Short mmCIF file of C-alpha atoms (C1' of nucleotides) in Angstrom, two decimals:
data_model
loop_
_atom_site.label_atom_id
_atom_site.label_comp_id
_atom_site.label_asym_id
_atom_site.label_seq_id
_atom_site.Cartn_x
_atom_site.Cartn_y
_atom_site.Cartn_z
CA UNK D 369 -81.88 -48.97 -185.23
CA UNK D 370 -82.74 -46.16 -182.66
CA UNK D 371 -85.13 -43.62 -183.16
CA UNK D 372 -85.93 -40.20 -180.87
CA UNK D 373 -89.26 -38.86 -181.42
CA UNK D 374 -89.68 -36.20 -180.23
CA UNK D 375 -92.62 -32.80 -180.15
CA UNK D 376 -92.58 -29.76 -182.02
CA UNK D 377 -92.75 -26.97 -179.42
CA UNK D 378 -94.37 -29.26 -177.82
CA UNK D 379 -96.00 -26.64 -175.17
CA UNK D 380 -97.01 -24.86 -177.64
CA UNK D 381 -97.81 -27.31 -179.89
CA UNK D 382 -100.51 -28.36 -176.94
CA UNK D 383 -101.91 -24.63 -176.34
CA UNK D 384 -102.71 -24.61 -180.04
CA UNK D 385 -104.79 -27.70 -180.52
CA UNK D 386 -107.39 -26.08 -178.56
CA UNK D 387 -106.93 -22.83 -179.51
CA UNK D 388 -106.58 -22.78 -183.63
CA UNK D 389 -105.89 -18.79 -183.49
CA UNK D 390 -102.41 -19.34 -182.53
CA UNK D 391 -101.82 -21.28 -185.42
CA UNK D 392 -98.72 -19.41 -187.78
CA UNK D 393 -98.90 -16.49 -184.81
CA UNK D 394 -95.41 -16.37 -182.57
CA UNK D 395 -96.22 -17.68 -179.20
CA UNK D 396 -94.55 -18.38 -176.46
CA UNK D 397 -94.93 -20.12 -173.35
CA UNK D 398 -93.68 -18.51 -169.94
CA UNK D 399 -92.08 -20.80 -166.84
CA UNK D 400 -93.53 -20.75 -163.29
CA UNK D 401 -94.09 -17.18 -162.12
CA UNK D 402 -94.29 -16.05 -165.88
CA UNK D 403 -90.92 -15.91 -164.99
CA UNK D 404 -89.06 -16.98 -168.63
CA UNK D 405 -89.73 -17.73 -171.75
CA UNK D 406 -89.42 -21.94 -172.09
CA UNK D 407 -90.83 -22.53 -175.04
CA UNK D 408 -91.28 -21.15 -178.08
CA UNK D 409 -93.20 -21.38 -181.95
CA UNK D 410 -90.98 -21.03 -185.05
CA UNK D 411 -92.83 -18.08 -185.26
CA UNK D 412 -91.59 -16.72 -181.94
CA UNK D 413 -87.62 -18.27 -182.34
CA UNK D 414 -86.08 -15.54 -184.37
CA UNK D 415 -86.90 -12.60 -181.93
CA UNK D 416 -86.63 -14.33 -178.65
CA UNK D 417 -84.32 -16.48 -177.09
CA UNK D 418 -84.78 -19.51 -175.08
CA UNK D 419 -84.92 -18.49 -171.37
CA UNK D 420 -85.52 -14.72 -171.95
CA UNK D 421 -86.84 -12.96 -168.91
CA UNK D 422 -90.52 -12.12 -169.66
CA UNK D 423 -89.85 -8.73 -168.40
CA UNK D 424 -86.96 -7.73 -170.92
CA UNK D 425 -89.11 -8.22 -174.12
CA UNK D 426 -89.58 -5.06 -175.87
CA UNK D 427 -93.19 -3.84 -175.03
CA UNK D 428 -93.85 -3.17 -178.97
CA UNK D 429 -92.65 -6.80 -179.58
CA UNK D 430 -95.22 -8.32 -176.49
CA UNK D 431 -98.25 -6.62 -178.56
CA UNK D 432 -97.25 -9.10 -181.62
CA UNK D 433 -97.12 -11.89 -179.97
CA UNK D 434 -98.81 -14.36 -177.47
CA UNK D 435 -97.38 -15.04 -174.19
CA UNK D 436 -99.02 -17.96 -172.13
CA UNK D 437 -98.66 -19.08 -168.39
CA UNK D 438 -97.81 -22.84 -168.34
CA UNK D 439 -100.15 -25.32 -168.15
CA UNK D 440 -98.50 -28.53 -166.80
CA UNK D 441 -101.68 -30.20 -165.70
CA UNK D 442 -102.49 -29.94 -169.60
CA UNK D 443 -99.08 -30.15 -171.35
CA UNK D 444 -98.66 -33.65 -168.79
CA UNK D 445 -102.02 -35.38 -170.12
CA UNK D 446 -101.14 -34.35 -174.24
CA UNK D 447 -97.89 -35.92 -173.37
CA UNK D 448 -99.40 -39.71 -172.07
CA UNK D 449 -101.55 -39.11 -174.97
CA UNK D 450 -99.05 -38.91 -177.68
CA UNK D 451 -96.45 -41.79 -176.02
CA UNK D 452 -100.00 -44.15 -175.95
CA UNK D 453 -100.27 -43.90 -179.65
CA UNK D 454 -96.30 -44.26 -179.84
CA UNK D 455 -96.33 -47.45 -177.71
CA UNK D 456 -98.68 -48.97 -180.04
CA UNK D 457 -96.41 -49.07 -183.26
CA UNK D 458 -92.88 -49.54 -181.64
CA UNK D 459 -91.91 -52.41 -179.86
CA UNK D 460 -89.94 -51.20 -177.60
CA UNK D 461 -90.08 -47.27 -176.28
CA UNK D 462 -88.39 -45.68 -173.64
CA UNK D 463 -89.88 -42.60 -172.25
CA UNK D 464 -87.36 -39.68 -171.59
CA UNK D 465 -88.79 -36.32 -171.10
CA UNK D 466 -92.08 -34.94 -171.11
CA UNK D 467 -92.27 -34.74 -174.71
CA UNK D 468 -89.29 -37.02 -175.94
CA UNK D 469 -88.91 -40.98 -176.31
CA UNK D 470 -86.49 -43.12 -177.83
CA UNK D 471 -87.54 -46.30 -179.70
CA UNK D 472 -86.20 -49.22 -181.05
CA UNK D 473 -87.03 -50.46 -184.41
CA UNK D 474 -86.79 -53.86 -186.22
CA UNK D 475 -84.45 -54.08 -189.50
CA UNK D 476 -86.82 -54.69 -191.48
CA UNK D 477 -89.34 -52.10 -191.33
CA UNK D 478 -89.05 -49.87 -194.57
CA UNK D 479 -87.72 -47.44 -191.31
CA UNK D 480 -88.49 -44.05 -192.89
CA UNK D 481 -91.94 -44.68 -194.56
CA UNK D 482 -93.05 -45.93 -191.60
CA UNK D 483 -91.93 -43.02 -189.58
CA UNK D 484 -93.96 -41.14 -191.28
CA UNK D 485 -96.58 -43.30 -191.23
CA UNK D 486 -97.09 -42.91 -187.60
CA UNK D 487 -96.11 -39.46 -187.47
CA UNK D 488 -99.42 -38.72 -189.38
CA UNK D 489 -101.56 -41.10 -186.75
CA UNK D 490 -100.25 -39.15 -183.68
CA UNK D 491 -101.26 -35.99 -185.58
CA UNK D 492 -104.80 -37.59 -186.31
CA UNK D 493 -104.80 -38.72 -182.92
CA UNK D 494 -103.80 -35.99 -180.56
CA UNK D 495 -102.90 -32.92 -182.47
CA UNK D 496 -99.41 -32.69 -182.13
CA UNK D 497 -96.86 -32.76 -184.45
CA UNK D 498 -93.41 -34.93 -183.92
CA UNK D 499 -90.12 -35.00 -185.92
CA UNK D 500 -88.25 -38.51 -185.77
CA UNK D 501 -84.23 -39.32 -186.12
CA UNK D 502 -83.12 -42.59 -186.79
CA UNK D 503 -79.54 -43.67 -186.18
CA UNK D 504 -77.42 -46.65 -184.61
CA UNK D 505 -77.08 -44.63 -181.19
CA UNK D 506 -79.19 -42.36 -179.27
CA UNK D 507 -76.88 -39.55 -178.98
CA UNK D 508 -76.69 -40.09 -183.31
CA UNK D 509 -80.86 -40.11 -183.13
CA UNK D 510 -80.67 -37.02 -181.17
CA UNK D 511 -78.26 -35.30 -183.97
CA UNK D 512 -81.13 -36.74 -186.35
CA UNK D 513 -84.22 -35.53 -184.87
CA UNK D 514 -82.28 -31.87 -184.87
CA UNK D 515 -82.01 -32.32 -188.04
CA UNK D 516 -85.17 -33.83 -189.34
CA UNK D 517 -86.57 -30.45 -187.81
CA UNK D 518 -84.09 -28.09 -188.68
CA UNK D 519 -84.43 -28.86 -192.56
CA UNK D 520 -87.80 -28.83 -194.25
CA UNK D 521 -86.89 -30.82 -196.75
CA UNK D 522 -86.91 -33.97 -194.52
CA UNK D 523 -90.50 -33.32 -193.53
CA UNK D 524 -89.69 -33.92 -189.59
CA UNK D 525 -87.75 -37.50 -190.52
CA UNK D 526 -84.16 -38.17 -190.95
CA UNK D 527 -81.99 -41.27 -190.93
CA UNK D 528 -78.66 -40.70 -190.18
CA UNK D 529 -76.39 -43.13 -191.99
CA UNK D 530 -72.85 -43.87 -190.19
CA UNK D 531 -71.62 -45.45 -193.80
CA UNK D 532 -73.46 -42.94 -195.73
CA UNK D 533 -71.55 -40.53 -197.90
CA UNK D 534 -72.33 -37.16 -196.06
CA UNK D 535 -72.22 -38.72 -192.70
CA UNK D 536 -68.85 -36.73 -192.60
CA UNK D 537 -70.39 -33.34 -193.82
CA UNK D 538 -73.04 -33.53 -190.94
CA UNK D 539 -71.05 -33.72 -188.45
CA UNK D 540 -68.59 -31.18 -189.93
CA UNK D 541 -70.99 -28.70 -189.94
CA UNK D 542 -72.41 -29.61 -186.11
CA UNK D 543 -70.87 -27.71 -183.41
CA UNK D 544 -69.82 -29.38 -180.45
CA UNK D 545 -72.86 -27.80 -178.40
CA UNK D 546 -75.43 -28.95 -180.24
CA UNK D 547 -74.84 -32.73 -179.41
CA UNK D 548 -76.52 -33.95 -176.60
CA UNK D 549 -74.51 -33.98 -173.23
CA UNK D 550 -72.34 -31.01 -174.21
CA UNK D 551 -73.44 -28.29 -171.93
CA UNK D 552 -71.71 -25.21 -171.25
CA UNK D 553 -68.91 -25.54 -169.52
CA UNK D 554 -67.91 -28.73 -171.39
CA UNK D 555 -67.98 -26.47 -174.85
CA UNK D 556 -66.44 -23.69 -173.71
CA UNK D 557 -63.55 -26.49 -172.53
CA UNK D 558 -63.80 -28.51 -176.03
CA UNK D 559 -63.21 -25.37 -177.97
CA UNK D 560 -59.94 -23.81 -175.93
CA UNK D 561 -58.37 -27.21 -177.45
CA UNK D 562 -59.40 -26.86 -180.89
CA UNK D 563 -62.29 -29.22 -180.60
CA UNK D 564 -65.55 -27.38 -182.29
CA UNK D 565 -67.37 -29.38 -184.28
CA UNK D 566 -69.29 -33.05 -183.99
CA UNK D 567 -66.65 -34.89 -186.57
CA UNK D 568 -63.89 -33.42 -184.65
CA UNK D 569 -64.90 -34.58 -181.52
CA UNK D 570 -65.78 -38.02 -182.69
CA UNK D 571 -62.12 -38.32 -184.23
CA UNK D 572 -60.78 -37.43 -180.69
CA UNK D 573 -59.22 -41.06 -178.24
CA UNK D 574 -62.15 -42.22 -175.50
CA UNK D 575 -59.20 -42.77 -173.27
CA UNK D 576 -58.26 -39.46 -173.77
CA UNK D 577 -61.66 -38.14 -173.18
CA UNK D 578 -61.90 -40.06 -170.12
CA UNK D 579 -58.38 -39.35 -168.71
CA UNK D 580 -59.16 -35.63 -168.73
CA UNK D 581 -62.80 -35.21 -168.45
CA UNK D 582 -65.03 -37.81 -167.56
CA UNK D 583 -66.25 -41.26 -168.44
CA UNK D 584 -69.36 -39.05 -169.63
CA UNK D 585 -67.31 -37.46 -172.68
CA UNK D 586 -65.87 -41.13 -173.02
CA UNK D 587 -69.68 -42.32 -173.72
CA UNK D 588 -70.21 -39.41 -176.27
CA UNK D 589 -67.15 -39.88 -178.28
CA UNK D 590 -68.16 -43.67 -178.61
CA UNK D 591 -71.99 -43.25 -179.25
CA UNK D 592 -70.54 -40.37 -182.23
CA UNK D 593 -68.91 -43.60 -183.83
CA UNK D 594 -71.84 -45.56 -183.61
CA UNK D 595 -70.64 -47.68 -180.33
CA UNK D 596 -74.00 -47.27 -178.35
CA UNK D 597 -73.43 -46.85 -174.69
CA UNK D 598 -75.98 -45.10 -172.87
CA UNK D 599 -78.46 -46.80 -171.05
CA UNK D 600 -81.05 -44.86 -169.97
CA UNK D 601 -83.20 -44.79 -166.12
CA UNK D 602 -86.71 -45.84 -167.32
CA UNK D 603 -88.76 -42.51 -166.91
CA UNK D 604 -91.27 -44.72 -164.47
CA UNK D 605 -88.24 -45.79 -161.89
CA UNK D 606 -89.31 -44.15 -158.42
CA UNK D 607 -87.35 -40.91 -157.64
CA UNK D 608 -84.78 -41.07 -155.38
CA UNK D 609 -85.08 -37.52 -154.56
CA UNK D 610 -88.24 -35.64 -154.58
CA UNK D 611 -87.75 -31.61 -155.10
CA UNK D 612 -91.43 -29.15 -154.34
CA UNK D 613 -89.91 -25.49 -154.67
CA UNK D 614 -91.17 -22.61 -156.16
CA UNK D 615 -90.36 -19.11 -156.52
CA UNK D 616 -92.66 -16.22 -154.51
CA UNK D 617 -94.51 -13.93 -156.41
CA UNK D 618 -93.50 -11.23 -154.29
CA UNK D 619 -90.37 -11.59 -152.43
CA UNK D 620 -91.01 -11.97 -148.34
CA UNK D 621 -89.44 -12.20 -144.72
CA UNK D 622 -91.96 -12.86 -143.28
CA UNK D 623 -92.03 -16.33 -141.61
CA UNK D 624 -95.54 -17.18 -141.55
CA UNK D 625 -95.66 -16.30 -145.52
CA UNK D 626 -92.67 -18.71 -145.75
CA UNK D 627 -94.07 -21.30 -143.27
CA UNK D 628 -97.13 -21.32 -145.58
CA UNK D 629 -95.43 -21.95 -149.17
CA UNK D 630 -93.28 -24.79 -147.27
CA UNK D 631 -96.35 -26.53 -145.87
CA UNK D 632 -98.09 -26.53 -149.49
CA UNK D 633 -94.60 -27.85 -151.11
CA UNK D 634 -94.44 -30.68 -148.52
CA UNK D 635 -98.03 -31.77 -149.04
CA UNK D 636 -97.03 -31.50 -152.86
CA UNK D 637 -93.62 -33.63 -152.44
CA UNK D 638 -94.99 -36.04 -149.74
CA UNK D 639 -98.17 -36.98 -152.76
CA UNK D 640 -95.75 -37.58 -155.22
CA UNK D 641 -93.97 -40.15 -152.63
CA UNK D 642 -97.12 -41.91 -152.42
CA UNK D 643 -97.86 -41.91 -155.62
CA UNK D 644 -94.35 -44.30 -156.24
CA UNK D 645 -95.11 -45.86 -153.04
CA UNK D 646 -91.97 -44.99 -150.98
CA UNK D 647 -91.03 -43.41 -148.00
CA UNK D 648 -88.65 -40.80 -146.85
CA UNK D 649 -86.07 -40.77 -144.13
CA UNK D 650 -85.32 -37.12 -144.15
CA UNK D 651 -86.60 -33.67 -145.14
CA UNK D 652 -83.91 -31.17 -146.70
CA UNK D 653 -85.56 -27.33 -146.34
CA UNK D 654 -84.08 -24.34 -148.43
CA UNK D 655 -84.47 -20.84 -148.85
CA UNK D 656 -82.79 -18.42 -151.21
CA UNK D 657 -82.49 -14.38 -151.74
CA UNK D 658 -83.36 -12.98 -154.77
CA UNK D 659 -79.44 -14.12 -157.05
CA UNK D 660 -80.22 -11.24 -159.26
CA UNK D 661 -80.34 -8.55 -156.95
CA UNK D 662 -76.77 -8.88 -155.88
CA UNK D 663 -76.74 -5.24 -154.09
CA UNK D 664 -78.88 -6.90 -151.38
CA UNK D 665 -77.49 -9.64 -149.16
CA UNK D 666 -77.57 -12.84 -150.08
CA UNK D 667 -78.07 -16.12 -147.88
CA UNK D 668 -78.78 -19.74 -149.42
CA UNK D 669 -79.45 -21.87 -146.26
CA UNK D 670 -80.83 -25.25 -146.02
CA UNK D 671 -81.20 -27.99 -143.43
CA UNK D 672 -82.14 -31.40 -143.33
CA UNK D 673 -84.05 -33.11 -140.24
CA UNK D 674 -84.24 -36.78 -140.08
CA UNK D 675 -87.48 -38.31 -139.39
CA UNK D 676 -87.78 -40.34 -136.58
CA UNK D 677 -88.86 -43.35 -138.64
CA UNK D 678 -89.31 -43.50 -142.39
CA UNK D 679 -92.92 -42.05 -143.38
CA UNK D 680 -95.24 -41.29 -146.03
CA UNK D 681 -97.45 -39.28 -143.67
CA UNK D 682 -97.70 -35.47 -144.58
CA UNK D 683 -98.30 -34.15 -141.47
CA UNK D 684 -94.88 -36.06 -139.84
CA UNK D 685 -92.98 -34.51 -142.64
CA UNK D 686 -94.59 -31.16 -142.51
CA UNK D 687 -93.83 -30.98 -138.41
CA UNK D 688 -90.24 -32.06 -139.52
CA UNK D 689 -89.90 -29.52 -142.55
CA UNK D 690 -91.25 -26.52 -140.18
CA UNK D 691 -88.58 -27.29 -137.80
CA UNK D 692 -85.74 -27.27 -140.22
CA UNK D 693 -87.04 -23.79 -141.57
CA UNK D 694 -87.18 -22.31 -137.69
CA UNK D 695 -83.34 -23.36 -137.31
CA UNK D 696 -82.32 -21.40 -140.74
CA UNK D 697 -84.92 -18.75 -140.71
CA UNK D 698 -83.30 -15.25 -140.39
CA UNK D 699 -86.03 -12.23 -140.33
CA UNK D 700 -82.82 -9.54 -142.09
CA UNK D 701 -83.26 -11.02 -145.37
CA UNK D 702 -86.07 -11.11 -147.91
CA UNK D 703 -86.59 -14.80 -149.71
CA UNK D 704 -87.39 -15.42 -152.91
CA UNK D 705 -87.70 -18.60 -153.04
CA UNK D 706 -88.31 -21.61 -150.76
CA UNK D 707 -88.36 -25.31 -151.07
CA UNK D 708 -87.79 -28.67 -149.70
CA UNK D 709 -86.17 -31.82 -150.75
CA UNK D 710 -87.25 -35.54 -149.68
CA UNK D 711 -83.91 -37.89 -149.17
CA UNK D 712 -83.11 -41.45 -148.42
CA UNK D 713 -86.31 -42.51 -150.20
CA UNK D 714 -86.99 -46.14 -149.89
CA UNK D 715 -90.08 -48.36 -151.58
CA UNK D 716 -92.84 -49.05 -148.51
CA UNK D 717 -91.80 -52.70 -148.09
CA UNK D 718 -87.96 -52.13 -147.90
CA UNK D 719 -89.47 -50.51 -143.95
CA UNK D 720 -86.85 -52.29 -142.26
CA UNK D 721 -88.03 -52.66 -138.33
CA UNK D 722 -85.10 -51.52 -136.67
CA UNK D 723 -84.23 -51.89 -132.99
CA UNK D 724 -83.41 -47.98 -131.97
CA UNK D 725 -86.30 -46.60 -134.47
CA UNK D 726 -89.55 -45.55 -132.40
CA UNK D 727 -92.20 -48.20 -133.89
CA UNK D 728 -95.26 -46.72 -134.66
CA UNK D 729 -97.87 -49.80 -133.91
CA UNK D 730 -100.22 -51.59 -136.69
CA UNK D 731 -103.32 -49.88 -135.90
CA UNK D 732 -101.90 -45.99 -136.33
CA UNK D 733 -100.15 -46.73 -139.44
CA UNK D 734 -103.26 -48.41 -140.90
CA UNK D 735 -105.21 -45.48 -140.14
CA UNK D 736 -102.40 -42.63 -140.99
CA UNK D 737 -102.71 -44.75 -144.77
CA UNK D 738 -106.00 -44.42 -145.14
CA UNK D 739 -106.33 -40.75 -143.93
CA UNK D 740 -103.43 -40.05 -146.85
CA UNK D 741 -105.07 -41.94 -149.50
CA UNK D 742 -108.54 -40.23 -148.96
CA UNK D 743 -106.34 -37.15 -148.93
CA UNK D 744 -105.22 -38.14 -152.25
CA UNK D 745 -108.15 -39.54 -153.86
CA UNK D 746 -110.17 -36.07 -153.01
CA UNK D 747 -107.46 -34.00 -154.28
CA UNK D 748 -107.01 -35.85 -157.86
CA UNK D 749 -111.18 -36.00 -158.36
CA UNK D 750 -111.76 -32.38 -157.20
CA UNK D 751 -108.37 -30.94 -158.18
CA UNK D 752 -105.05 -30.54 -155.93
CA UNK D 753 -105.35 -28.37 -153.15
CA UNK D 754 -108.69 -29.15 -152.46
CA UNK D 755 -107.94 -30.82 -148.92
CA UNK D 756 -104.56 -29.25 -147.58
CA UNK D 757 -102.89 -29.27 -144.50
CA UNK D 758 -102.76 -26.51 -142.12
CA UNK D 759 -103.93 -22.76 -142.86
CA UNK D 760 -103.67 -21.77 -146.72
CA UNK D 761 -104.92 -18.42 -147.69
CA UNK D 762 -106.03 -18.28 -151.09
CA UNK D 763 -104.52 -14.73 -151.84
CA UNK D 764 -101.16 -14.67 -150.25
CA UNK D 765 -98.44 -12.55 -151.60
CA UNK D 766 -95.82 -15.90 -151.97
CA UNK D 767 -98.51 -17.06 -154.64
CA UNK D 768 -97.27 -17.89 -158.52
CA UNK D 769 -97.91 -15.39 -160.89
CA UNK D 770 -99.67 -17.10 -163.74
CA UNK D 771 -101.85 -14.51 -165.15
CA UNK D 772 -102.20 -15.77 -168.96
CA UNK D 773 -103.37 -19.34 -167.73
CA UNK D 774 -105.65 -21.48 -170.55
CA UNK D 775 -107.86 -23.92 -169.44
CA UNK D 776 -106.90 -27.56 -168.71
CA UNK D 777 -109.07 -29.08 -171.06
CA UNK D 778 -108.18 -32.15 -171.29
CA UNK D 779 -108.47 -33.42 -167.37
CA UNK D 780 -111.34 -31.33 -165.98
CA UNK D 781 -115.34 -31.57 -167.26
CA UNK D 782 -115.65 -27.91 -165.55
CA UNK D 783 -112.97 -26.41 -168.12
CA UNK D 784 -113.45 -28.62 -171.21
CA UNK D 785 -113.48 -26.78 -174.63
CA UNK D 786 -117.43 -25.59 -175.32
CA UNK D 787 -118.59 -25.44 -179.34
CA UNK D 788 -121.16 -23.19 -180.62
CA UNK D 789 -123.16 -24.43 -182.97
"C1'" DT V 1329 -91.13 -4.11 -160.13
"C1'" DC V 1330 -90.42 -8.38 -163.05
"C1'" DT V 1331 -85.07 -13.58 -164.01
"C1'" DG V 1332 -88.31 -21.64 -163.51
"C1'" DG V 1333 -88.41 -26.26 -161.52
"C1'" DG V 1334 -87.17 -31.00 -161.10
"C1'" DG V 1335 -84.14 -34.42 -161.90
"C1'" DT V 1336 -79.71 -37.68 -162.84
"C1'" DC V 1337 -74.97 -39.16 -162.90
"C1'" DC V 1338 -70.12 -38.69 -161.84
"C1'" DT V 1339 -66.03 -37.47 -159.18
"C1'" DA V 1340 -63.00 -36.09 -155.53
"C1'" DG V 1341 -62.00 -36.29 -151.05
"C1'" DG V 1342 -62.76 -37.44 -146.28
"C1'" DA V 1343 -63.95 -40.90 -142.80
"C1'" DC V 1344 -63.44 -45.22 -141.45
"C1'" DC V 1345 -62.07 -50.10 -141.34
"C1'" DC V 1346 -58.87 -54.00 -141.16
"C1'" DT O 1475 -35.28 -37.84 -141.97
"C1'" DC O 1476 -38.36 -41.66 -143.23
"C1'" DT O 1477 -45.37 -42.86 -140.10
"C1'" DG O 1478 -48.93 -48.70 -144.89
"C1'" DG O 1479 -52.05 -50.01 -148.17
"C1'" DG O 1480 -56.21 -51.24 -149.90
"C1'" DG O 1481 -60.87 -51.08 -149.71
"C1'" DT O 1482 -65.74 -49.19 -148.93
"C1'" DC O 1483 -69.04 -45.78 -147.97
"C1'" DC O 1484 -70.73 -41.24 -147.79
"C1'" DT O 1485 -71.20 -36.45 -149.09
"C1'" DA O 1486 -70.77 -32.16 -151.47
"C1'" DG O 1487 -70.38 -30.11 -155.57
"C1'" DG O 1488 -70.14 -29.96 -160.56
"C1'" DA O 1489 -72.13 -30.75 -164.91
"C1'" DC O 1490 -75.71 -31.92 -167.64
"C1'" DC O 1491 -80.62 -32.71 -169.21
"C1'" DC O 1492 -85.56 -31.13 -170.45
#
DNA sequence: TCTGGGGTCCTAGGACCC
DNA sequence: TCTGGGGTCCTAGGACCC
């Protein structure tokens, strides 16, 4: 038996533990730039939807409700919260998103009391509430979960039953975009052949499937029949690529602005490559034009630099990075956005010592390691950005937006929640 | 005015090799 | 007239996910 537990709104879900006003109050939780809306309270869900641009909600409708910057430092902590207290009653649990996990149960757990047994301890424990499907495949726990949450009735857990007498009738009345892997394009496809709901597609030949889509559809016709198929890449496996981008507050040509943002999103990238222990061979650097404004002229370049030898160091891939952005640079257009991308990432010990690469001797690398992990060490005690590398002014006009920020109370003493007695 | 960010997997097609 | 065949590796782009 597979299980996919997963948390209610979970952003919002984590806003409201610490603050109990927006309990029953539609709120909803903006992306970076309090750019979209990404998540949203049940509240919220019938007047907005998913992805709406904070800018086209009605101004009577914003004075209802409660928008909120995100808080990823905060939402990230709730979430290693809630998958401790998972870990402890499932024997096996593979992490999947920040606020997802499938697990594996034994036969002969009484599987739905016990669901709901833990269910209640992760509320005791952390505050936020999770719905659990059970099925024999994960893409048949994901059609669970949706519906453990979707109907009340199942107080947020549901057993799908492949032999059970409205197994049919589910899946009749699930279209084909609500089950998990069927995006877009792949729906809009389905349905020009007739194929629009889940028992429909699971009726349809896996050859077929294959032959004219992918082995991808293949999986998801199986795993709808209760063949399970899809292995998953455990959520701790280091990256292969490493992505730092972010959008500009306020849209800019001007290259030291730009030079700037890609210096903080290299130090950014380059501690996450640390933090798996790996090293990069090259640096990718993008910009884009504002997509939306499609009167003004749009250019998308990027450019990858190889590094000379494969390095953790942030200042080697910052001197790369900077160099890449001088060759696409053009001063006609206005960015919006700019980013880079770490490739050919490798762990530390797979450094192979390579005739033609220029060896950097014992000593320096000893000391460029420990200059990078006091780097790091200051930065997670006294908060990122504390030590950073080159000039960074504190108001420039690149900056996020992120003006209805709470407090990250759960991984700072200075910001921790205060009682008055 | 204002429209997110970070990933993975798969496939087709080209380059290259013997 | 008629220009091999089979294999691997790499890359770009598409599609999907949360």
């Amino acid at each position: 038996m597979i299980g996919l537990i997963d948390c209610n709104n979970f952003y919002v879900s984590c806003e409201r533990v610490f603050n109990p006003k927006l309990e029953n109050h539609p709120v909803g939780i903006l992306s970076n730039n309090d750019g979209c809306v990404v998540a949203r309270s049940n509240e919220l869900k019938p007047f907005i939807p998913m992805g709406m641009p904070a800018f086209k909600i009605p101004s009577d409708l914003q004075e209802k409700i409660t928008l909120l910057s995100s808080n990823y430092e905060l939402y990230g902590d709730m979430s290693q919260r809630v998958f401790e207290t998972v870990q402890n009653y499932f024997y096996h649990v593979e992490l999947y998103s920040i606020d997802e996990a499938f697990i594996h149960l034994n036969g002969d757990q009484k599987t739905n009391n016990y669901c709901r047994y833990v269910q209640k301890i992760i509320k005791k424990n952390t505050g936020i509430p999770v719905s659990i499907g059970l099925s024999t495949t994960k893409t048949l726990a994901k059609i669970a979960n949706h519906i453990a949450k979707k109907d009340k009735k199942h107080e947020g857990v549901f057993c799908l039953d492949i032999h059970g007498p409205d197994f049919r009738h589910i899946l009749e009345n699930l279209p084909i975009s609500e089950i998990w892997g069927i995006g877009r394009r792949l729906n809009a496809k389905l349905i020009a052949m007739g194929i629009e709901n889940a028992w429909q597609l699971k009726n349809c030949s896996p050859k077929f499937m294959q032959q004219h889509f992918s082995v991808v559809l293949e999986r998801t016709v199986l795993e709808l029949r209760g063949i399970s198929c899809i292995e998953l890449t455990d959520f701790h496996t280091p990256k292969k690529n490493i992505v730092a981008s972010r959008s500009f507050g306020q849209s800019t040509n001007n290259l030291f602005d730009i030079e700037e943002a890609i210096r903080l999103h290299t130090c950014r990238a380059a501690e996450k490559l640390r933090k798996q222990h790996s090293i990069t061979h090259a640096v990718l650097v993008f910009l884009r034009t504002n997509r939306f404004h499609d009167q003004s002229l749009q250019y998308n370049p990027s450019f990858a630099i190889s590094m000379p030898y494969p390095t953790d160091d942030s200042r080697e891939i910052i001197r790369a990075a900077q160099k890449g952005l001088r060759k696409i640079f053009r001063a006609e257009y206005h960015y919006h956005k700019a980013g880079i991308m770490l490739l050919d990432i490798i762990h530390k010990n797979q450094r192979q010592l390579d005739f033609f690469t220029h060896i950097q001797n014992d000593q320096s690398i000893k000391r460029n390691n420990s200059l990078m992990q006091v780097i790091d060490r200051i930065n997670q005690q006294m908060g990122s950005h504390t030590i950073l590398i080159g000039g960074q002014r504190k108001k420039a006009r690149w900056h996020l937006k992120r003006e209805q920020l709470s407090q990250r109370y759960t991984t700072r003493w200075d910001e921790i929640l205060k009682l008055r007695i």
